[in-house]
Every structure is written in structure tokens, then in C-alpha cells.
JSON list of C-alpha atoms in Angstrom, two decimals:
[
{"chain": "A", "resi": 1, "resn": "ASP", "atom": "CA", "xyz": [132.23, 56.33, 79.39]},
{"chain": "A", "resi": 2, "resn": "ALA", "atom": "CA", "xyz": [134.82, 58.99, 80.14]},
{"chain": "A", "resi": 3, "resn": "LYS", "atom": "CA", "xyz": [134.00, 61.13, 83.17]},
{"chain": "A", "resi": 4, "resn": "THR", "atom": "CA", "xyz": [135.83, 64.18, 81.88]},
{"chain": "A", "resi": 5, "resn": "THR", "atom": "CA", "xyz": [135.21, 66.94, 79.34]},
{"chain": "A", "resi": 6, "resn": "GLN", "atom": "CA", "xyz": [138.02, 68.61, 77.40]},
{"chain": "A", "resi": 7, "resn": "PRO", "atom": "CA", "xyz": [138.12, 71.02, 74.46]},
{"chain": "A", "resi": 8, "resn": "PRO", "atom": "CA", "xyz": [138.86, 69.13, 71.25]},
{"chain": "A", "resi": 9, "resn": "SER", "atom": "CA", "xyz": [141.78, 71.29, 70.18]},
{"chain": "A", "resi": 10, "resn": "MET", "atom": "CA", "xyz": [144.05, 74.15, 71.24]},
{"chain": "A", "resi": 11, "resn": "ASP", "atom": "CA", "xyz": [146.99, 76.06, 69.81]},
{"chain": "A", "resi": 12, "resn": "CYS", "atom": "CA", "xyz": [149.87, 77.58, 71.75]},
{"chain": "A", "resi": 13, "resn": "ALA", "atom": "CA", "xyz": [152.89, 79.58, 70.65]},
{"chain": "A", "resi": 14, "resn": "GLU", "atom": "CA", "xyz": [156.27, 77.99, 71.17]},
{"chain": "A", "resi": 15, "resn": "GLY", "atom": "CA", "xyz": [157.88, 79.19, 74.40]},
{"chain": "A", "resi": 16, "resn": "ARG", "atom": "CA", "xyz": [154.60, 80.24, 75.96]},
{"chain": "A", "resi": 17, "resn": "ALA", "atom": "CA", "xyz": [152.70, 78.43, 78.69]},
{"chain": "A", "resi": 18, "resn": "ALA", "atom": "CA", "xyz": [150.08, 75.97, 77.49]},
{"chain": "A", "resi": 19, "resn": "ASN", "atom": "CA", "xyz": [147.05, 75.72, 79.76]},
{"chain": "A", "resi": 20, "resn": "LEU", "atom": "CA", "xyz": [144.81, 72.72, 79.12]},
{"chain": "A", "resi": 21, "resn": "PRO", "atom": "CA", "xyz": [141.47, 72.67, 80.96]},
{"chain": "A", "resi": 22, "resn": "CYS", "atom": "CA", "xyz": [139.45, 69.66, 82.06]},
{"chain": "A", "resi": 23, "resn": "ASN", "atom": "CA", "xyz": [136.04, 69.38, 83.68]},
{"chain": "A", "resi": 24, "resn": "HIS", "atom": "CA", "xyz": [135.29, 66.43, 85.96]},
{"chain": "A", "resi": 25, "resn": "SER", "atom": "CA", "xyz": [132.20, 67.54, 87.85]},
{"chain": "A", "resi": 26, "resn": "THR", "atom": "CA", "xyz": [131.21, 64.01, 88.95]},
{"chain": "A", "resi": 27, "resn": "ILE", "atom": "CA", "xyz": [134.59, 63.06, 90.40]},
{"chain": "A", "resi": 28, "resn": "SER", "atom": "CA", "xyz": [134.38, 60.83, 93.49]},
{"chain": "A", "resi": 29, "resn": "GLY", "atom": "CA", "xyz": [136.23, 61.37, 96.72]},
{"chain": "A", "resi": 30, "resn": "ASN", "atom": "CA", "xyz": [138.65, 58.50, 96.10]},
{"chain": "A", "resi": 31, "resn": "GLU", "atom": "CA", "xyz": [139.43, 59.44, 92.50]},
{"chain": "A", "resi": 32, "resn": "TYR", "atom": "CA", "xyz": [142.56, 61.20, 91.40]},
{"chain": "A", "resi": 33, "resn": "VAL", "atom": "CA", "xyz": [143.02, 63.32, 88.29]},
{"chain": "A", "resi": 34, "resn": "TYR", "atom": "CA", "xyz": [145.55, 61.85, 85.86]},
{"chain": "A", "resi": 35, "resn": "TRP", "atom": "CA", "xyz": [146.97, 63.40, 82.73]},
{"chain": "A", "resi": 36, "resn": "TYR", "atom": "CA", "xyz": [148.45, 61.43, 79.88]},
{"chain": "A", "resi": 37, "resn": "ARG", "atom": "CA", "xyz": [149.59, 62.55, 76.46]},
{"chain": "A", "resi": 38, "resn": "GLN", "atom": "CA", "xyz": [149.94, 60.73, 73.18]},
{"chain": "A", "resi": 39, "resn": "ILE", "atom": "CA", "xyz": [152.46, 61.86, 70.64]},
{"chain": "A", "resi": 40, "resn": "HIS", "atom": "CA", "xyz": [151.86, 60.73, 67.08]},
{"chain": "A", "resi": 41, "resn": "SER", "atom": "CA", "xyz": [152.54, 57.01, 66.53]},
{"chain": "A", "resi": 42, "resn": "GLN", "atom": "CA", "xyz": [153.30, 56.36, 70.18]},
{"chain": "A", "resi": 43, "resn": "GLY", "atom": "CA", "xyz": [151.36, 54.96, 73.12]},
{"chain": "A", "resi": 44, "resn": "PRO", "atom": "CA", "xyz": [149.99, 57.29, 75.82]},
{"chain": "A", "resi": 45, "resn": "GLN", "atom": "CA", "xyz": [152.61, 58.64, 78.23]},
{"chain": "A", "resi": 46, "resn": "TYR", "atom": "CA", "xyz": [152.01, 59.49, 81.89]},
{"chain": "A", "resi": 47, "resn": "ILE", "atom": "CA", "xyz": [152.47, 63.18, 82.76]},
{"chain": "A", "resi": 48, "resn": "ILE", "atom": "CA", "xyz": [151.19, 63.90, 86.24]},
{"chain": "A", "resi": 49, "resn": "HIS", "atom": "CA", "xyz": [148.43, 63.12, 88.72]},
{"chain": "A", "resi": 50, "resn": "GLY", "atom": "CA", "xyz": [146.87, 64.73, 91.79]},
{"chain": "A", "resi": 51, "resn": "LEU", "atom": "CA", "xyz": [144.07, 64.52, 94.34]},
{"chain": "A", "resi": 52, "resn": "LYS", "atom": "CA", "xyz": [143.32, 68.03, 95.58]},
{"chain": "A", "resi": 53, "resn": "ASN", "atom": "CA", "xyz": [146.60, 69.85, 95.98]},
{"chain": "A", "resi": 54, "resn": "ASN", "atom": "CA", "xyz": [148.49, 71.45, 93.17]},
{"chain": "A", "resi": 55, "resn": "GLU", "atom": "CA", "xyz": [151.26, 69.24, 91.83]},
{"chain": "A", "resi": 56, "resn": "THR", "atom": "CA", "xyz": [154.41, 69.94, 89.86]},
{"chain": "A", "resi": 57, "resn": "ASN", "atom": "CA", "xyz": [157.01, 67.71, 88.29]},
{"chain": "A", "resi": 58, "resn": "GLU", "atom": "CA", "xyz": [159.67, 68.06, 85.62]},
{"chain": "A", "resi": 59, "resn": "MET", "atom": "CA", "xyz": [157.09, 67.86, 82.85]},
{"chain": "A", "resi": 60, "resn": "ALA", "atom": "CA", "xyz": [154.15, 69.96, 84.00]},
{"chain": "A", "resi": 61, "resn": "SER", "atom": "CA", "xyz": [152.05, 71.49, 86.75]},
{"chain": "A", "resi": 62, "resn": "LEU", "atom": "CA", "xyz": [148.55, 70.44, 87.71]},
{"chain": "A", "resi": 63, "resn": "ILE", "atom": "CA", "xyz": [146.10, 72.89, 89.25]},
{"chain": "A", "resi": 64, "resn": "ILE", "atom": "CA", "xyz": [142.95, 71.37, 90.77]},
{"chain": "A", "resi": 65, "resn": "THR", "atom": "CA", "xyz": [140.11, 73.61, 91.91]},
{"chain": "A", "resi": 66, "resn": "GLU", "atom": "CA", "xyz": [139.07, 73.54, 95.53]},
{"chain": "A", "resi": 67, "resn": "ASP", "atom": "CA", "xyz": [135.79, 71.77, 94.73]},
{"chain": "A", "resi": 68, "resn": "ARG", "atom": "CA", "xyz": [137.77, 69.30, 92.54]},
{"chain": "A", "resi": 69, "resn": "LYS", "atom": "CA", "xyz": [135.30, 69.68, 89.70]},
{"chain": "A", "resi": 70, "resn": "SER", "atom": "CA", "xyz": [137.89, 70.94, 87.25]},
{"chain": "A", "resi": 71, "resn": "SER", "atom": "CA", "xyz": [141.61, 71.08, 86.70]},
{"chain": "A", "resi": 72, "resn": "THR", "atom": "CA", "xyz": [144.23, 72.65, 84.44]},
{"chain": "A", "resi": 73, "resn": "LEU", "atom": "CA", "xyz": [147.40, 71.10, 83.12]},
{"chain": "A", "resi": 74, "resn": "ILE", "atom": "CA", "xyz": [150.15, 73.66, 82.58]},
{"chain": "A", "resi": 75, "resn": "LEU", "atom": "CA", "xyz": [153.15, 73.16, 80.32]},
{"chain": "A", "resi": 76, "resn": "PRO", "atom": "CA", "xyz": [155.24, 76.16, 81.38]},
{"chain": "A", "resi": 77, "resn": "HIS", "atom": "CA", "xyz": [157.39, 76.63, 78.29]},
{"chain": "A", "resi": 78, "resn": "ALA", "atom": "CA", "xyz": [155.86, 74.73, 75.40]},
{"chain": "A", "resi": 79, "resn": "THR", "atom": "CA", "xyz": [158.12, 73.31, 72.71]},
{"chain": "A", "resi": 80, "resn": "LEU", "atom": "CA", "xyz": [157.29, 71.78, 69.35]},
{"chain": "A", "resi": 81, "resn": "ARG", "atom": "CA", "xyz": [157.78, 68.33, 70.92]},
{"chain": "A", "resi": 82, "resn": "ASP", "atom": "CA", "xyz": [154.78, 69.01, 73.17]},
{"chain": "A", "resi": 83, "resn": "THR", "atom": "CA", "xyz": [152.45, 68.77, 70.17]},
{"chain": "A", "resi": 84, "resn": "ALA", "atom": "CA", "xyz": [150.23, 65.81, 71.10]},
{"chain": "A", "resi": 85, "resn": "VAL", "atom": "CA", "xyz": [146.77, 64.72, 72.24]},
{"chain": "A", "resi": 86, "resn": "TYR", "atom": "CA", "xyz": [146.36, 65.30, 75.98]},
{"chain": "A", "resi": 87, "resn": "TYR", "atom": "CA", "xyz": [143.97, 63.13, 77.99]},
{"chain": "A", "resi": 88, "resn": "CYS", "atom": "CA", "xyz": [142.51, 64.01, 81.38]},
{"chain": "A", "resi": 89, "resn": "ILE", "atom": "CA", "xyz": [141.33, 60.92, 83.28]},
{"chain": "A", "resi": 90, "resn": "VAL", "atom": "CA", "xyz": [139.81, 60.38, 86.72]},
{"chain": "A", "resi": 91, "resn": "ARG", "atom": "CA", "xyz": [140.62, 57.11, 88.42]},
{"chain": "A", "resi": 92, "resn": "PRO", "atom": "CA", "xyz": [141.05, 55.63, 91.88]},
{"chain": "A", "resi": 93, "resn": "HIS", "atom": "CA", "xyz": [144.67, 56.05, 92.89]},
{"chain": "A", "resi": 94, "resn": "PHE", "atom": "CA", "xyz": [145.38, 52.55, 94.11]},
{"chain": "A", "resi": 95, "resn": "GLY", "atom": "CA", "xyz": [144.50, 49.28, 92.57]},
{"chain": "A", "resi": 96, "resn": "ASN", "atom": "CA", "xyz": [144.26, 48.18, 89.00]},
{"chain": "A", "resi": 97, "resn": "GLU", "atom": "CA", "xyz": [141.30, 50.18, 87.81]},
{"chain": "A", "resi": 98, "resn": "LYS", "atom": "CA", "xyz": [141.48, 50.63, 84.06]},
{"chain": "A", "resi": 99, "resn": "LEU", "atom": "CA", "xyz": [142.14, 54.00, 82.46]},
{"chain": "A", "resi": 100, "resn": "THR", "atom": "CA", "xyz": [139.04, 55.23, 80.58]},
{"chain": "A", "resi": 101, "resn": "PHE", "atom": "CA", "xyz": [139.98, 57.65, 77.83]},
{"chain": "A", "resi": 102, "resn": "GLY", "atom": "CA", "xyz": [137.85, 60.33, 76.24]},
{"chain": "A", "resi": 103, "resn": "THR", "atom": "CA", "xyz": [138.81, 62.03, 73.00]},
{"chain": "A", "resi": 104, "resn": "GLY", "atom": "CA", "xyz": [141.27, 64.41, 74.67]},
{"chain": "A", "resi": 105, "resn": "THR", "atom": "CA", "xyz": [142.61, 67.79, 73.55]},
{"chain": "A", "resi": 106, "resn": "ARG", "atom": "CA", "xyz": [144.79, 68.00, 70.49]},
{"chain": "A", "resi": 107, "resn": "LEU", "atom": "CA", "xyz": [147.45, 70.59, 71.38]},
{"chain": "A", "resi": 108, "resn": "THR", "atom": "CA", "xyz": [149.40, 72.12, 68.53]},
{"chain": "A", "resi": 109, "resn": "ILE", "atom": "CA", "xyz": [152.48, 74.18, 69.33]},
{"chain": "A", "resi": 110, "resn": "ILE", "atom": "CA", "xyz": [152.97, 76.92, 66.76]},
{"chain": "A", "resi": 111, "resn": "PRO", "atom": "CA", "xyz": [156.58, 77.94, 65.89]},
{"chain": "B", "resi": 1, "resn": "GLU", "atom": "CA", "xyz": [164.87, 49.85, 82.20]},
{"chain": "B", "resi": 2, "resn": "ALA", "atom": "CA", "xyz": [162.83, 48.11, 79.50]},
{"chain": "B", "resi": 3, "resn": "GLY", "atom": "CA", "xyz": [159.33, 49.33, 78.74]},
{"chain": "B", "resi": 4, "resn": "VAL", "atom": "CA", "xyz": [156.32, 47.47, 77.38]},
{"chain": "B", "resi": 5, "resn": "ALA", "atom": "CA", "xyz": [157.33, 45.65, 74.21]},
{"chain": "B", "resi": 6, "resn": "GLN", "atom": "CA", "xyz": [154.90, 44.98, 71.37]},
{"chain": "B", "resi": 7, "resn": "SER", "atom": "CA", "xyz": [155.22, 43.32, 68.01]},
{"chain": "B", "resi": 8, "resn": "PRO", "atom": "CA", "xyz": [154.75, 43.58, 65.16]},
{"chain": "B", "resi": 9, "resn": "ARG", "atom": "CA", "xyz": [154.80, 47.35, 64.75]},
{"chain": "B", "resi": 10, "resn": "TYR", "atom": "CA", "xyz": [152.66, 47.27, 61.62]},
{"chain": "B", "resi": 11, "resn": "LYS", "atom": "CA", "xyz": [150.46, 44.66, 60.00]},
{"chain": "B", "resi": 12, "resn": "ILE", "atom": "CA", "xyz": [148.37, 44.67, 56.82]},
{"chain": "B", "resi": 13, "resn": "ILE", "atom": "CA", "xyz": [145.96, 41.81, 56.19]},
{"chain": "B", "resi": 14, "resn": "GLU", "atom": "CA", "xyz": [142.96, 41.09, 54.04]},
{"chain": "B", "resi": 15, "resn": "LYS", "atom": "CA", "xyz": [139.52, 40.84, 55.57]},
{"chain": "B", "resi": 16, "resn": "ARG", "atom": "CA", "xyz": [138.62, 37.38, 56.85]},
{"chain": "B", "resi": 17, "resn": "GLN", "atom": "CA", "xyz": [142.27, 36.58, 57.54]},
{"chain": "B", "resi": 18, "resn": "SER", "atom": "CA", "xyz": [143.57, 36.07, 61.05]},
{"chain": "B", "resi": 19, "resn": "VAL", "atom": "CA", "xyz": [146.24, 38.04, 62.90]},
{"chain": "B", "resi": 20, "resn": "ALA", "atom": "CA", "xyz": [148.00, 37.92, 66.25]},
{"chain": "B", "resi": 21, "resn": "PHE", "atom": "CA", "xyz": [149.72, 40.58, 68.32]},
{"chain": "B", "resi": 22, "resn": "TRP", "atom": "CA", "xyz": [152.27, 40.00, 71.06]},
{"chain": "B", "resi": 23, "resn": "CYS", "atom": "CA", "xyz": [152.98, 41.98, 74.23]},
{"chain": "B", "resi": 24, "resn": "ASN", "atom": "CA", "xyz": [155.70, 41.67, 76.85]},
{"chain": "B", "resi": 25, "resn": "PRO", "atom": "CA", "xyz": [154.92, 43.84, 79.91]},
{"chain": "B", "resi": 26, "resn": "ILE", "atom": "CA", "xyz": [157.28, 45.54, 82.30]},
{"chain": "B", "resi": 27, "resn": "SER", "atom": "CA", "xyz": [158.94, 43.00, 84.55]},
{"chain": "B", "resi": 28, "resn": "GLY", "atom": "CA", "xyz": [156.99, 42.52, 87.76]},
{"chain": "B", "resi": 29, "resn": "HIS", "atom": "CA", "xyz": [153.78, 44.15, 86.52]},
{"chain": "B", "resi": 30, "resn": "ALA", "atom": "CA", "xyz": [150.92, 41.86, 87.47]},
{"chain": "B", "resi": 31, "resn": "THR", "atom": "CA", "xyz": [148.23, 43.61, 85.42]},
{"chain": "B", "resi": 32, "resn": "LEU", "atom": "CA", "xyz": [148.16, 43.70, 81.64]},
{"chain": "B", "resi": 33, "resn": "TYR", "atom": "CA", "xyz": [145.69, 45.55, 79.40]},
{"chain": "B", "resi": 34, "resn": "TRP", "atom": "CA", "xyz": [144.87, 45.49, 75.71]},
{"chain": "B", "resi": 35, "resn": "TYR", "atom": "CA", "xyz": [143.36, 48.64, 74.21]},
{"chain": "B", "resi": 36, "resn": "GLN", "atom": "CA", "xyz": [142.00, 49.33, 70.75]},
{"chain": "B", "resi": 37, "resn": "GLN", "atom": "CA", "xyz": [142.44, 52.84, 69.34]},
{"chain": "B", "resi": 38, "resn": "ILE", "atom": "CA", "xyz": [140.51, 53.73, 66.22]},
{"chain": "B", "resi": 39, "resn": "LEU", "atom": "CA", "xyz": [141.77, 56.77, 64.31]},
{"chain": "B", "resi": 40, "resn": "GLY", "atom": "CA", "xyz": [140.63, 60.00, 65.94]},
{"chain": "B", "resi": 41, "resn": "GLN", "atom": "CA", "xyz": [139.41, 58.35, 69.14]},
{"chain": "B", "resi": 42, "resn": "GLY", "atom": "CA", "xyz": [140.87, 57.66, 72.54]},
{"chain": "B", "resi": 43, "resn": "PRO", "atom": "CA", "xyz": [142.00, 54.14, 73.42]},
{"chain": "B", "resi": 44, "resn": "LYS", "atom": "CA", "xyz": [139.24, 51.72, 74.44]},
{"chain": "B", "resi": 45, "resn": "LEU", "atom": "CA", "xyz": [139.90, 48.82, 76.79]},
{"chain": "B", "resi": 46, "resn": "LEU", "atom": "CA", "xyz": [139.39, 45.38, 75.26]},
{"chain": "B", "resi": 47, "resn": "ILE", "atom": "CA", "xyz": [140.61, 43.12, 78.04]},
{"chain": "B", "resi": 48, "resn": "GLN", "atom": "CA", "xyz": [142.38, 43.30, 81.39]},
{"chain": "B", "resi": 49, "resn": "PHE", "atom": "CA", "xyz": [144.41, 40.49, 82.97]},
{"chain": "B", "resi": 50, "resn": "GLN", "atom": "CA", "xyz": [145.53, 40.14, 86.56]},
{"chain": "B", "resi": 51, "resn": "ASN", "atom": "CA", "xyz": [148.43, 37.67, 86.42]},
{"chain": "B", "resi": 52, "resn": "ASN", "atom": "CA", "xyz": [146.98, 35.04, 84.06]},
{"chain": "B", "resi": 53, "resn": "GLY", "atom": "CA", "xyz": [143.33, 35.56, 84.96]},
{"chain": "B", "resi": 54, "resn": "VAL", "atom": "CA", "xyz": [140.82, 37.77, 83.13]},
{"chain": "B", "resi": 55, "resn": "VAL", "atom": "CA", "xyz": [139.52, 40.72, 85.19]},
{"chain": "B", "resi": 56, "resn": "ASP", "atom": "CA", "xyz": [137.47, 42.52, 82.55]},
{"chain": "B", "resi": 57, "resn": "ASP", "atom": "CA", "xyz": [136.66, 41.45, 78.99]},
{"chain": "B", "resi": 58, "resn": "SER", "atom": "CA", "xyz": [133.27, 43.12, 78.70]},
{"chain": "B", "resi": 59, "resn": "GLN", "atom": "CA", "xyz": [134.30, 45.15, 75.64]},
{"chain": "B", "resi": 60, "resn": "LEU", "atom": "CA", "xyz": [136.04, 42.30, 73.82]},
{"chain": "B", "resi": 61, "resn": "PRO", "atom": "CA", "xyz": [134.13, 41.08, 70.69]},
{"chain": "B", "resi": 62, "resn": "LYS", "atom": "CA", "xyz": [134.41, 37.46, 71.69]},
{"chain": "B", "resi": 63, "resn": "ASP", "atom": "CA", "xyz": [133.06, 36.09, 68.42]},
{"chain": "B", "resi": 64, "resn": "ARG", "atom": "CA", "xyz": [136.29, 37.13, 66.70]},
{"chain": "B", "resi": 65, "resn": "PHE", "atom": "CA", "xyz": [138.76, 38.36, 69.31]},
{"chain": "B", "resi": 66, "resn": "SER", "atom": "CA", "xyz": [140.62, 36.23, 71.83]},
{"chain": "B", "resi": 67, "resn": "ALA", "atom": "CA", "xyz": [143.46, 36.88, 74.23]},
{"chain": "B", "resi": 68, "resn": "GLU", "atom": "CA", "xyz": [145.59, 34.87, 76.55]},
{"chain": "B", "resi": 69, "resn": "ARG", "atom": "CA", "xyz": [148.31, 35.48, 79.07]},
{"chain": "B", "resi": 70, "resn": "LEU", "atom": "CA", "xyz": [150.01, 32.21, 79.75]},
{"chain": "B", "resi": 71, "resn": "LYS", "atom": "CA", "xyz": [152.19, 32.08, 82.89]},
{"chain": "B", "resi": 72, "resn": "GLY", "atom": "CA", "xyz": [151.12, 35.60, 83.79]},
{"chain": "B", "resi": 73, "resn": "VAL", "atom": "CA", "xyz": [153.80, 37.35, 81.73]},
{"chain": "B", "resi": 74, "resn": "ASP", "atom": "CA", "xyz": [153.56, 37.68, 77.93]},
{"chain": "B", "resi": 75, "resn": "SER", "atom": "CA", "xyz": [150.20, 38.07, 76.24]},
{"chain": "B", "resi": 76, "resn": "THR", "atom": "CA", "xyz": [148.79, 37.45, 72.79]},
{"chain": "B", "resi": 77, "resn": "LEU", "atom": "CA", "xyz": [145.74, 39.09, 71.23]},
{"chain": "B", "resi": 78, "resn": "LYS", "atom": "CA", "xyz": [144.20, 37.36, 68.22]},
{"chain": "B", "resi": 79, "resn": "ILE", "atom": "CA", "xyz": [141.58, 38.39, 65.68]},
{"chain": "B", "resi": 80, "resn": "GLN", "atom": "CA", "xyz": [139.94, 35.70, 63.58]},
{"chain": "B", "resi": 81, "resn": "PRO", "atom": "CA", "xyz": [138.46, 36.50, 61.13]},
{"chain": "B", "resi": 82, "resn": "ALA", "atom": "CA", "xyz": [139.33, 40.18, 60.72]},
{"chain": "B", "resi": 83, "resn": "LYS", "atom": "CA", "xyz": [136.86, 42.78, 59.50]},
{"chain": "B", "resi": 84, "resn": "LEU", "atom": "CA", "xyz": [137.50, 46.14, 57.90]},
{"chain": "B", "resi": 85, "resn": "GLU", "atom": "CA", "xyz": [136.36, 47.91, 61.09]},
{"chain": "B", "resi": 86, "resn": "ASP", "atom": "CA", "xyz": [139.14, 46.21, 63.05]},
{"chain": "B", "resi": 87, "resn": "SER", "atom": "CA", "xyz": [141.63, 48.59, 61.45]},
{"chain": "B", "resi": 88, "resn": "ALA", "atom": "CA", "xyz": [143.12, 50.37, 64.46]},
{"chain": "B", "resi": 89, "resn": "VAL", "atom": "CA", "xyz": [146.14, 50.64, 66.69]},
{"chain": "B", "resi": 90, "resn": "TYR", "atom": "CA", "xyz": [146.26, 47.91, 69.33]},
{"chain": "B", "resi": 91, "resn": "LEU", "atom": "CA", "xyz": [147.97, 49.10, 72.49]},
{"chain": "B", "resi": 92, "resn": "CYS", "atom": "CA", "xyz": [149.24, 46.97, 75.32]},
{"chain": "B", "resi": 93, "resn": "ALA", "atom": "CA", "xyz": [149.79, 48.44, 78.79]},
{"chain": "B", "resi": 94, "resn": "SER", "atom": "CA", "xyz": [150.90, 47.04, 82.11]},
{"chain": "B", "resi": 95, "resn": "SER", "atom": "CA", "xyz": [150.63, 48.28, 85.67]},
{"chain": "B", "resi": 96, "resn": "SER", "atom": "CA", "xyz": [152.03, 47.47, 89.05]},
{"chain": "B", "resi": 97, "resn": "LEU", "atom": "CA", "xyz": [149.74, 46.41, 91.87]},
{"chain": "B", "resi": 98, "resn": "THR", "atom": "CA", "xyz": [149.33, 50.02, 92.91]},
{"chain": "B", "resi": 99, "resn": "GLY", "atom": "CA", "xyz": [149.21, 51.38, 89.37]},
{"chain": "B", "resi": 100, "resn": "THR", "atom": "CA", "xyz": [150.68, 54.68, 90.45]},
{"chain": "B", "resi": 101, "resn": "GLY", "atom": "CA", "xyz": [153.45, 56.98, 89.38]},
{"chain": "B", "resi": 102, "resn": "VAL", "atom": "CA", "xyz": [155.46, 57.41, 86.25]},
{"chain": "B", "resi": 103, "resn": "ARG", "atom": "CA", "xyz": [155.99, 53.75, 85.56]},
{"chain": "B", "resi": 104, "resn": "GLY", "atom": "CA", "xyz": [152.95, 52.54, 87.43]},
{"chain": "B", "resi": 105, "resn": "TYR", "atom": "CA", "xyz": [150.85, 52.29, 84.27]},
{"chain": "B", "resi": 106, "resn": "THR", "atom": "CA", "xyz": [152.89, 52.14, 81.08]},
{"chain": "B", "resi": 107, "resn": "PHE", "atom": "CA", "xyz": [151.91, 51.71, 77.43]},
{"chain": "B", "resi": 108, "resn": "GLY", "atom": "CA", "xyz": [153.74, 50.12, 74.56]},
{"chain": "B", "resi": 109, "resn": "SER", "atom": "CA", "xyz": [154.03, 51.83, 71.18]},
{"chain": "B", "resi": 110, "resn": "GLY", "atom": "CA", "xyz": [151.25, 49.72, 69.71]},
{"chain": "B", "resi": 111, "resn": "THR", "atom": "CA", "xyz": [150.60, 47.64, 66.61]},
{"chain": "B", "resi": 112, "resn": "ARG", "atom": "CA", "xyz": [148.95, 49.43, 63.71]},
{"chain": "B", "resi": 113, "resn": "LEU", "atom": "CA", "xyz": [146.60, 47.03, 61.95]},
{"chain": "B", "resi": 114, "resn": "THR", "atom": "CA", "xyz": [145.18, 47.76, 58.51]},
{"chain": "B", "resi": 115, "resn": "VAL", "atom": "CA", "xyz": [142.51, 45.43, 57.16]},
{"chain": "B", "resi": 116, "resn": "VAL", "atom": "CA", "xyz": [141.94, 45.72, 53.40]}
]
């Protein structure tokens, strides 16, 4: 079973920041927070991951609360191509532990 | 750099027929996964290989599904006989030993199976 809780859907205006929340209250000390997204008719695509510090890359920013029980993925300037299902996953960082997906958040970018 | 390759892209079969899907992982990735994604749901792991050995097949319906990874590279997933509820997208993924980073765990585009 997935160890995360996400809202089923969200809308965001094009050009605005999209903030996607995720609750992971039972996260273990050795587990990282991963975000993937799945655009229609494609396989899931890696976005970003983090342990306890905020992370940023060319795609997004990840904000993890100090108690690590929740996090927020931020797409700073959403475009229509960001319309997708976003999955928040907790997983040990090293090793070959499988990714366990929940139902994710369906983000729709509105023109 | 090549990604995870899957074929065919689409497949339509009648129930009780058999079908096979093929996956070629990223070069050097020791771990290979097959996921099943039913419409409206997240992907669910069917089987995980480490090189050519099975690590986890607890969610694989073994009465009808089988998978192999000969020589620890390419993999084939087979369904025989197919049922209507097998209609789904079958995703293959591969990961490096550490499974980290952008290309540490990569998915193919999947095979969309429709059973009629």
C-alpha cells in the first residue's frame, strides 16, 4: 500500500505556481520523498527527490516540513505541458526498493 | 542516450488468447520491473528482477502471467490466457544499483493491452 496521501485533483492557471501537497506521516528515517509525474500515454517520469532539506532542480522545487510528515512540490511557472498525474512516493534512497504508487494528484493547467 | 524500450505499443486480443510484451532496459541497469496500470489507478508492481533472478513476484497472478529475463538484459512478460480484467497499460522500468537520480529509475512508454 502507498504510504502517502494526495488530493485527487487540482487546477492551476497557466503561468502561476502550482503547489502540490503530500502527506507522509509514517515516513521512516531512511526514506526519501520522491516525486514522479505521468503525462497522458507515457510512463512515469522522475521529477525530484529529497530527504529533509529543500531541493530545487530545473523542473521543480521540493519543500519538506521539518518533521518530514508532509511535503509540497512546486512548479514555479506552470505551462500547459505540466498537465499530468503527479505521484508522491516515499522510498529508501539506495538499493532497488520498488516504487509503490498511490493514485496521485491529477493537475490540470488552465489556459 | 537510449531509454527503456517496450514493444508493442498497442495490442488488442480476444479473451482466452495469449500475448507477450517485450522490454529492453537501459544499458547497465541490473534491476528490471514490470508494472500493471489499470485506467484511473497508479502503476502496480507485478514482478522485479535483479539481473536474471526474481526478487519479488508476490503480486504476479502466476496462474496466467509469466515473465523471464534471460541473460539479465531483455525481458518478456506473457499472459496466457488473457481475461477482460487484464486490459491495462503494462509498464517496464529499470534501475541502477543505487536507483537514484534522474536516470536511476526510468520507465518505458508502456504497452496498452485491450482484451475484448
